[in-house]
Tab-separated table of C-alpha atoms and ligand atoms in Angstrom:
chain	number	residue	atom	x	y	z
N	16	UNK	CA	0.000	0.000	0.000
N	17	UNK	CA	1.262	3.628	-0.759
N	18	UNK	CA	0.499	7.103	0.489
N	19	UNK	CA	0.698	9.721	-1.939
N	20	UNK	CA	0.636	13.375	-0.999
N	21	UNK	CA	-0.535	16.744	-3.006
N	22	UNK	CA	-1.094	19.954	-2.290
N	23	UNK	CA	-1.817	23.652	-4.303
N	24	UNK	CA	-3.188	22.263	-7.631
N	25	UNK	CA	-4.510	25.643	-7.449
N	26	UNK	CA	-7.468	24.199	-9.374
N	27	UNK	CA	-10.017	26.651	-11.859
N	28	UNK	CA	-11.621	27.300	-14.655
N	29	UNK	CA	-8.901	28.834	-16.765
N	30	UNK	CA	-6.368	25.760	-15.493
N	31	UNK	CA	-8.105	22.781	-17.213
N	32	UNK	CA	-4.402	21.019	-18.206
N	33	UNK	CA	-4.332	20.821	-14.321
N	34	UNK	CA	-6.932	19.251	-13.388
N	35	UNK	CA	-6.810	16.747	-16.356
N	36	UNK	CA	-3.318	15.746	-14.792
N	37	UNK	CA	-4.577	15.566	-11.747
N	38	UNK	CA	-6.901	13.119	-13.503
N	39	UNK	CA	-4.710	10.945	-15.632
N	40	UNK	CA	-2.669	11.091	-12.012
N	41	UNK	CA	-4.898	9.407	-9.928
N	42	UNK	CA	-6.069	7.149	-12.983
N	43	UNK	CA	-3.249	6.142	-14.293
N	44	UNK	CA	-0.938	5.858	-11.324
N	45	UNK	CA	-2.568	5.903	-7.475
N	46	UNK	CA	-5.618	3.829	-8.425
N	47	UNK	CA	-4.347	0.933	-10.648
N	48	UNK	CA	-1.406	0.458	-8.061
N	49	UNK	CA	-3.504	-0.601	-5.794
N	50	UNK	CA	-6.832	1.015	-5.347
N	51	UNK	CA	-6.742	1.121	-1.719
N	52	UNK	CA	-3.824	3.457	-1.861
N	53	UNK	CA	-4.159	6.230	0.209
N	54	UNK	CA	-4.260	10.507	-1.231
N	55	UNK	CA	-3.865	12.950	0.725
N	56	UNK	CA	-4.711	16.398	-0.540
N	57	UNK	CA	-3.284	18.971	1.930
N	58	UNK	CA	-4.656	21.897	1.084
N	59	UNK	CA	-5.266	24.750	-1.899
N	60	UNK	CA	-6.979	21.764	-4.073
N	61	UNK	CA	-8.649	24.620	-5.233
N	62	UNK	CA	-7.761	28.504	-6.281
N	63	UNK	CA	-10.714	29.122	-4.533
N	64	UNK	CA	-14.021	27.977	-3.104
N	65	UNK	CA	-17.324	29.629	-1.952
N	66	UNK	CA	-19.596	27.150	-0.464
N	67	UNK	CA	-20.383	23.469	-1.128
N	68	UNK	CA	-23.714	24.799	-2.953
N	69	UNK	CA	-21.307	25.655	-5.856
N	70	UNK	CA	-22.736	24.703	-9.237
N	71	UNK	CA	-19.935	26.057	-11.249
N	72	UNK	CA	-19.349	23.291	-13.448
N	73	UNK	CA	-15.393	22.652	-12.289
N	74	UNK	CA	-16.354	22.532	-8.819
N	75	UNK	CA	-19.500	19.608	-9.835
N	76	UNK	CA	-16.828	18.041	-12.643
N	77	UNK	CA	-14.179	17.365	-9.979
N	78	UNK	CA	-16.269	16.046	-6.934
N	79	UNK	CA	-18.192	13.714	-9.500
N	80	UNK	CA	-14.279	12.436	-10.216
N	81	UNK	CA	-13.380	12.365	-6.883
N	82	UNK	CA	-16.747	10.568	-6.021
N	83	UNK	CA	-15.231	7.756	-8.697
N	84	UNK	CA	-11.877	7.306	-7.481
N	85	UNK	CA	-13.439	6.907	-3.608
N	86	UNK	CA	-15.601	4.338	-4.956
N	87	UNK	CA	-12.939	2.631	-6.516
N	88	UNK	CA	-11.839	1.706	-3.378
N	89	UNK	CA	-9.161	4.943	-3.046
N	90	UNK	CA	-9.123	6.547	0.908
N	91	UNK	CA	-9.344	10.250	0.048
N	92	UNK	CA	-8.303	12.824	2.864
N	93	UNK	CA	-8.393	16.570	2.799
N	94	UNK	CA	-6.745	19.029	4.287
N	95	UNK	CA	-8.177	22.697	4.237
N	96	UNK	CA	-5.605	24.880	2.436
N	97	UNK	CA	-5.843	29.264	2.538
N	98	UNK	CA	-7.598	28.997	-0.622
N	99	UNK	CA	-10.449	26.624	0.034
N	100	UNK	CA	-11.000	26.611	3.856
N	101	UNK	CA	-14.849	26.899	2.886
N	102	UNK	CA	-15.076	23.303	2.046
N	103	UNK	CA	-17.009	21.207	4.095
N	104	UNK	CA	-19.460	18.571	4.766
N	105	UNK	CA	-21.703	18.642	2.470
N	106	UNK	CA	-18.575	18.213	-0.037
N	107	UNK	CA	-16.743	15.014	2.020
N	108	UNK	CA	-20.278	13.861	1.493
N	109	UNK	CA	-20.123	14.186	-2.192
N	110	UNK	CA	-17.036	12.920	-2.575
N	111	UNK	CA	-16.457	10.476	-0.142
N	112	UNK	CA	-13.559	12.391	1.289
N	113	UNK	CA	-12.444	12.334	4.439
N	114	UNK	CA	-11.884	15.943	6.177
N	115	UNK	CA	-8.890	16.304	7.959
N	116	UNK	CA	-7.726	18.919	11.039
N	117	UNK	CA	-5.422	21.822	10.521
N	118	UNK	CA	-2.787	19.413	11.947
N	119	UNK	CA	-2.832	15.510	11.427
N	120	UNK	CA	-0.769	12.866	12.495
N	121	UNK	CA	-0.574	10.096	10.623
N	122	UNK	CA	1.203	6.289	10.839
N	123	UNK	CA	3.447	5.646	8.007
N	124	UNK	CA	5.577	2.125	8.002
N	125	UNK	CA	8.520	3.302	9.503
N	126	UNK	CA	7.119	6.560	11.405
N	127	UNK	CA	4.648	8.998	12.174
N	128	UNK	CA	4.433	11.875	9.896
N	129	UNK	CA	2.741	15.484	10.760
N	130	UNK	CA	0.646	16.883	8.040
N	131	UNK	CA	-0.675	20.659	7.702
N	132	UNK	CA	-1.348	22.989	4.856
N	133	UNK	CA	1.640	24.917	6.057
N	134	UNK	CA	0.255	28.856	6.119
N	135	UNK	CA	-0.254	28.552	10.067
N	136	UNK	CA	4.038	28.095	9.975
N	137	UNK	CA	4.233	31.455	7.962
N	138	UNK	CA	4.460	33.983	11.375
N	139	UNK	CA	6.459	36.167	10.117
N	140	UNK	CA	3.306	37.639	7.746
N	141	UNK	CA	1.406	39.355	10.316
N	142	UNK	CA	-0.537	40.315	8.004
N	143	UNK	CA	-1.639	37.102	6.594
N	144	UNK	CA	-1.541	35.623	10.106
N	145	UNK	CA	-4.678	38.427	10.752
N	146	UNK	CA	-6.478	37.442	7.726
N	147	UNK	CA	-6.181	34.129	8.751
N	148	UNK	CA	-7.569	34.441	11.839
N	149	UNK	CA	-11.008	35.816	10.428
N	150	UNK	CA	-11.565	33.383	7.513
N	151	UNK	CA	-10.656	30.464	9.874
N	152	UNK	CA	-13.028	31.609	12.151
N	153	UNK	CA	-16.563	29.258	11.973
N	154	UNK	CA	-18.714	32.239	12.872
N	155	UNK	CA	-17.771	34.561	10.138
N	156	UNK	CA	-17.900	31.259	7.715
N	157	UNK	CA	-21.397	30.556	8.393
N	158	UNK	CA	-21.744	34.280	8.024
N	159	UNK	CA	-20.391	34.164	4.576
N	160	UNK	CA	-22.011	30.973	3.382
N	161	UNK	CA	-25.288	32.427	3.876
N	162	UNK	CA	-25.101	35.230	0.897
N	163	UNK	CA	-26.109	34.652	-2.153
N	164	UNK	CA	-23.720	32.619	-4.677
N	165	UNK	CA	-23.000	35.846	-7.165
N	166	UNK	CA	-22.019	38.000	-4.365
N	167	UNK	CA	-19.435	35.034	-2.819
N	168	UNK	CA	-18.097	34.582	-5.983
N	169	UNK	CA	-17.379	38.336	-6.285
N	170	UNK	CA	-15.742	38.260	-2.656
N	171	UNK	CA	-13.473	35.751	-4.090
N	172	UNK	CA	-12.213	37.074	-6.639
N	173	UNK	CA	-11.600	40.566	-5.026
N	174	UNK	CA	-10.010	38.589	-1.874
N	175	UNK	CA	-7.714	36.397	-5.087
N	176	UNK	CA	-6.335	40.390	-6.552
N	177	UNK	CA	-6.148	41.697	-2.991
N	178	UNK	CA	-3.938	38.433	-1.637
N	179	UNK	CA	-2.231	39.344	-5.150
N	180	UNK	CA	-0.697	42.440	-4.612
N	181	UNK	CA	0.092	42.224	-0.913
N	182	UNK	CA	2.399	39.299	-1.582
N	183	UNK	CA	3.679	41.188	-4.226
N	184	UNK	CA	5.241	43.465	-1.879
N	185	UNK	CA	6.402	40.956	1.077
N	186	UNK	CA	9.848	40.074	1.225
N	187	UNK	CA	10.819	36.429	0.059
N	188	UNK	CA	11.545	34.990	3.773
N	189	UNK	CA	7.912	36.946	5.036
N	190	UNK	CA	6.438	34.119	2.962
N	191	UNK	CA	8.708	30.958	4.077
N	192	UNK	CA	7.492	29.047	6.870
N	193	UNK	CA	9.048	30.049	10.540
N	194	UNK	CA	12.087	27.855	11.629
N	195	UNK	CA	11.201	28.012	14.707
N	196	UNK	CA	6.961	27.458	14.392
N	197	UNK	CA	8.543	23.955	12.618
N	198	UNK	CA	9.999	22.964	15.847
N	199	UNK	CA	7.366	23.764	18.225
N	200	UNK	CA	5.041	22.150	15.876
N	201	UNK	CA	6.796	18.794	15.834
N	202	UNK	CA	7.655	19.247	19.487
N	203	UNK	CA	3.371	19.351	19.877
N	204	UNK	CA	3.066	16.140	17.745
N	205	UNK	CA	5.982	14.220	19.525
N	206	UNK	CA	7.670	13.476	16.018
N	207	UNK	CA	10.057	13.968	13.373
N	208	UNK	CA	8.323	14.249	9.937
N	209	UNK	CA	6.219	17.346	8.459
N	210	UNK	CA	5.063	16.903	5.304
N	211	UNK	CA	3.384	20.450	3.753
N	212	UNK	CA	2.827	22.895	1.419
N	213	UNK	CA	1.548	25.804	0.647
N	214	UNK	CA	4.660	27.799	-0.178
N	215	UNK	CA	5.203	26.177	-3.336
N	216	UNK	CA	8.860	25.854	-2.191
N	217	UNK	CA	9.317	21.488	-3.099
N	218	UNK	CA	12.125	20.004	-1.190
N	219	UNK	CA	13.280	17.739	1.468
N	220	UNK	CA	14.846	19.645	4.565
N	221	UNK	CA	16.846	17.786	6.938
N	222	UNK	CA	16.462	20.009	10.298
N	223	UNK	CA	17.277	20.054	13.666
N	224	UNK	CA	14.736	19.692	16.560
N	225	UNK	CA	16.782	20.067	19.840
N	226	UNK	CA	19.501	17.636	18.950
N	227	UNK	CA	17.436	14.965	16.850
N	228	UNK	CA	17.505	14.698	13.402
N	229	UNK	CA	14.315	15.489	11.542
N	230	UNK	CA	12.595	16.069	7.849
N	231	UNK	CA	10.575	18.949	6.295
N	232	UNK	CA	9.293	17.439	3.344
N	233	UNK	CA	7.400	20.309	1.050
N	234	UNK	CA	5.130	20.193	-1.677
N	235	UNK	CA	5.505	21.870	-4.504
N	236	UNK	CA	2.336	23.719	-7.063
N	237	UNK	CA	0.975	22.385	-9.561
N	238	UNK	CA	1.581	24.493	-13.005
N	239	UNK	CA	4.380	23.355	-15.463
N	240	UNK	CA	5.351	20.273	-12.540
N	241	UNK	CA	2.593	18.386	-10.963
N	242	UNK	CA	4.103	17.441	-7.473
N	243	UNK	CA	4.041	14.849	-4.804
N	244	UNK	CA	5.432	12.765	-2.381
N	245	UNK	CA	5.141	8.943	-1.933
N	246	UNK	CA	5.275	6.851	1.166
N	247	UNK	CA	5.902	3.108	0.523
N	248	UNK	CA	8.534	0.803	1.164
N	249	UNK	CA	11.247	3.443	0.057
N	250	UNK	CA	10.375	5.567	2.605
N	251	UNK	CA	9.302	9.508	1.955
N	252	UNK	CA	9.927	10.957	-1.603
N	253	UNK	CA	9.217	13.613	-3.180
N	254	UNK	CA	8.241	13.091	-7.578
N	255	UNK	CA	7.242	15.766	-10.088
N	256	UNK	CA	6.217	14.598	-13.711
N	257	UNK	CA	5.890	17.943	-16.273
N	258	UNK	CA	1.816	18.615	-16.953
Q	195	MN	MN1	-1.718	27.923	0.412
């Protein structure tokens, strides 16, 4: 049995090659491996999403596909990403998707591996940290799932230019995760591998958490690459094919 891992497909409309390796992906390779294989999609799935009650035709398209692969026999986890932290039940339900926490520890075959989204390790954006806050909170959620479709899909895309030009004008580091938000976060888990995303940085870190040796292993977006990591007999590593 292996464990594959995604994150930031950054799926929508205009990105069709995406999703249709995303596709071909979990056709081609995850499912007829073995089709209880295990994906993990940890976060930013998609560029953006307003509600479950969604009918644009990507956001139906992809749960229908999803739906297929779960059937199959596939166990399908999700991790809420900055992008899509309005997904919910009603969606799992579609899909057959399982929704995970913020921060999940799982059992690999050799160890326990922490998995998050990875924007809650970016403290050093105060700014995003703040934003954060509010759109994480389930009060103003419910708030905002209860407008009207048009005017949530307008929110999004002024939230999309506003995130835009803000990060346009950070500083490269503002936007790495925190060295020291790593450690504490392992330290809370009690172990030695975080896998994550999020800032589209891929590679495997060998760090230090107070005297043991431990791994960072990031994700990288999907665009001209499609990443991901496996877990199987091998171990952790990290795999990009070109879309
Ligand atoms: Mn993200």
């Amino acid at each position: 049995m292996t464990d594959y891992f995604i994150s930031d497909l950054h799926l929508e409309a205009s990105r069709a090659p995406v999703a249709e390796a995303f596709f071909r992906f979990v056709e081609q390779t995850v499912i007829p491996e073995a089709p209880s294989n295990k994906l993990y999609i940890l976060g930013d799935f998609f560029d953006a999403w307003i509600g479950d009650d969604d009918d644009n035709p990507l956001a139906l398209n992809v749960q229908q596909k999803l739906l297929s692969y779960t059937q199959a026999g596939l166990s399908l986890y999700f991790q809420h990403g900055n992008r899509d932290f309005l997904v919910g039940a009603q969606f799992a339900q579609a899909t057959g998707a399982q929704l995970l926490p913020e921060e999940h520890v799982i059992q690999l075959a050799d160890r326990s591996a922490l998995l998050m989204h990875g924007d809650s390790l970016c403290i050093d954006d105060e700014a995003y940290m703040q934003f954060r806050a509010q759109v994480r909170n389930p009060a103003w959620q419910q708030q905002i799932l209860q407008l009207p479709l048009e005017q949530r899909r307008l929110m999004a895309q002024q939230l999309r230019a506003q995130s835009q030009s803000m990060n346009a004008m950070k500083a490269e580091d503002i936007m790495d995760v925190n060295a020291e938000e790593v450690t504490a976060a392992l330290l809370r888990h009690d172990v030695i591998t975080l896998i994550h995303g999020h800032t589209h940085r891929p590679a495997v870190h060998d760090i230090d958490v107070n005297g043991n040796k431990a791994q960072r292993l990031v994700l990288g977006d999907w665009g001209e690459n499609a990443w991901f990591i496996k877990a199987d007999s091998e171990g952790l590593t990290l795999h990009h094919f070109a879309i």
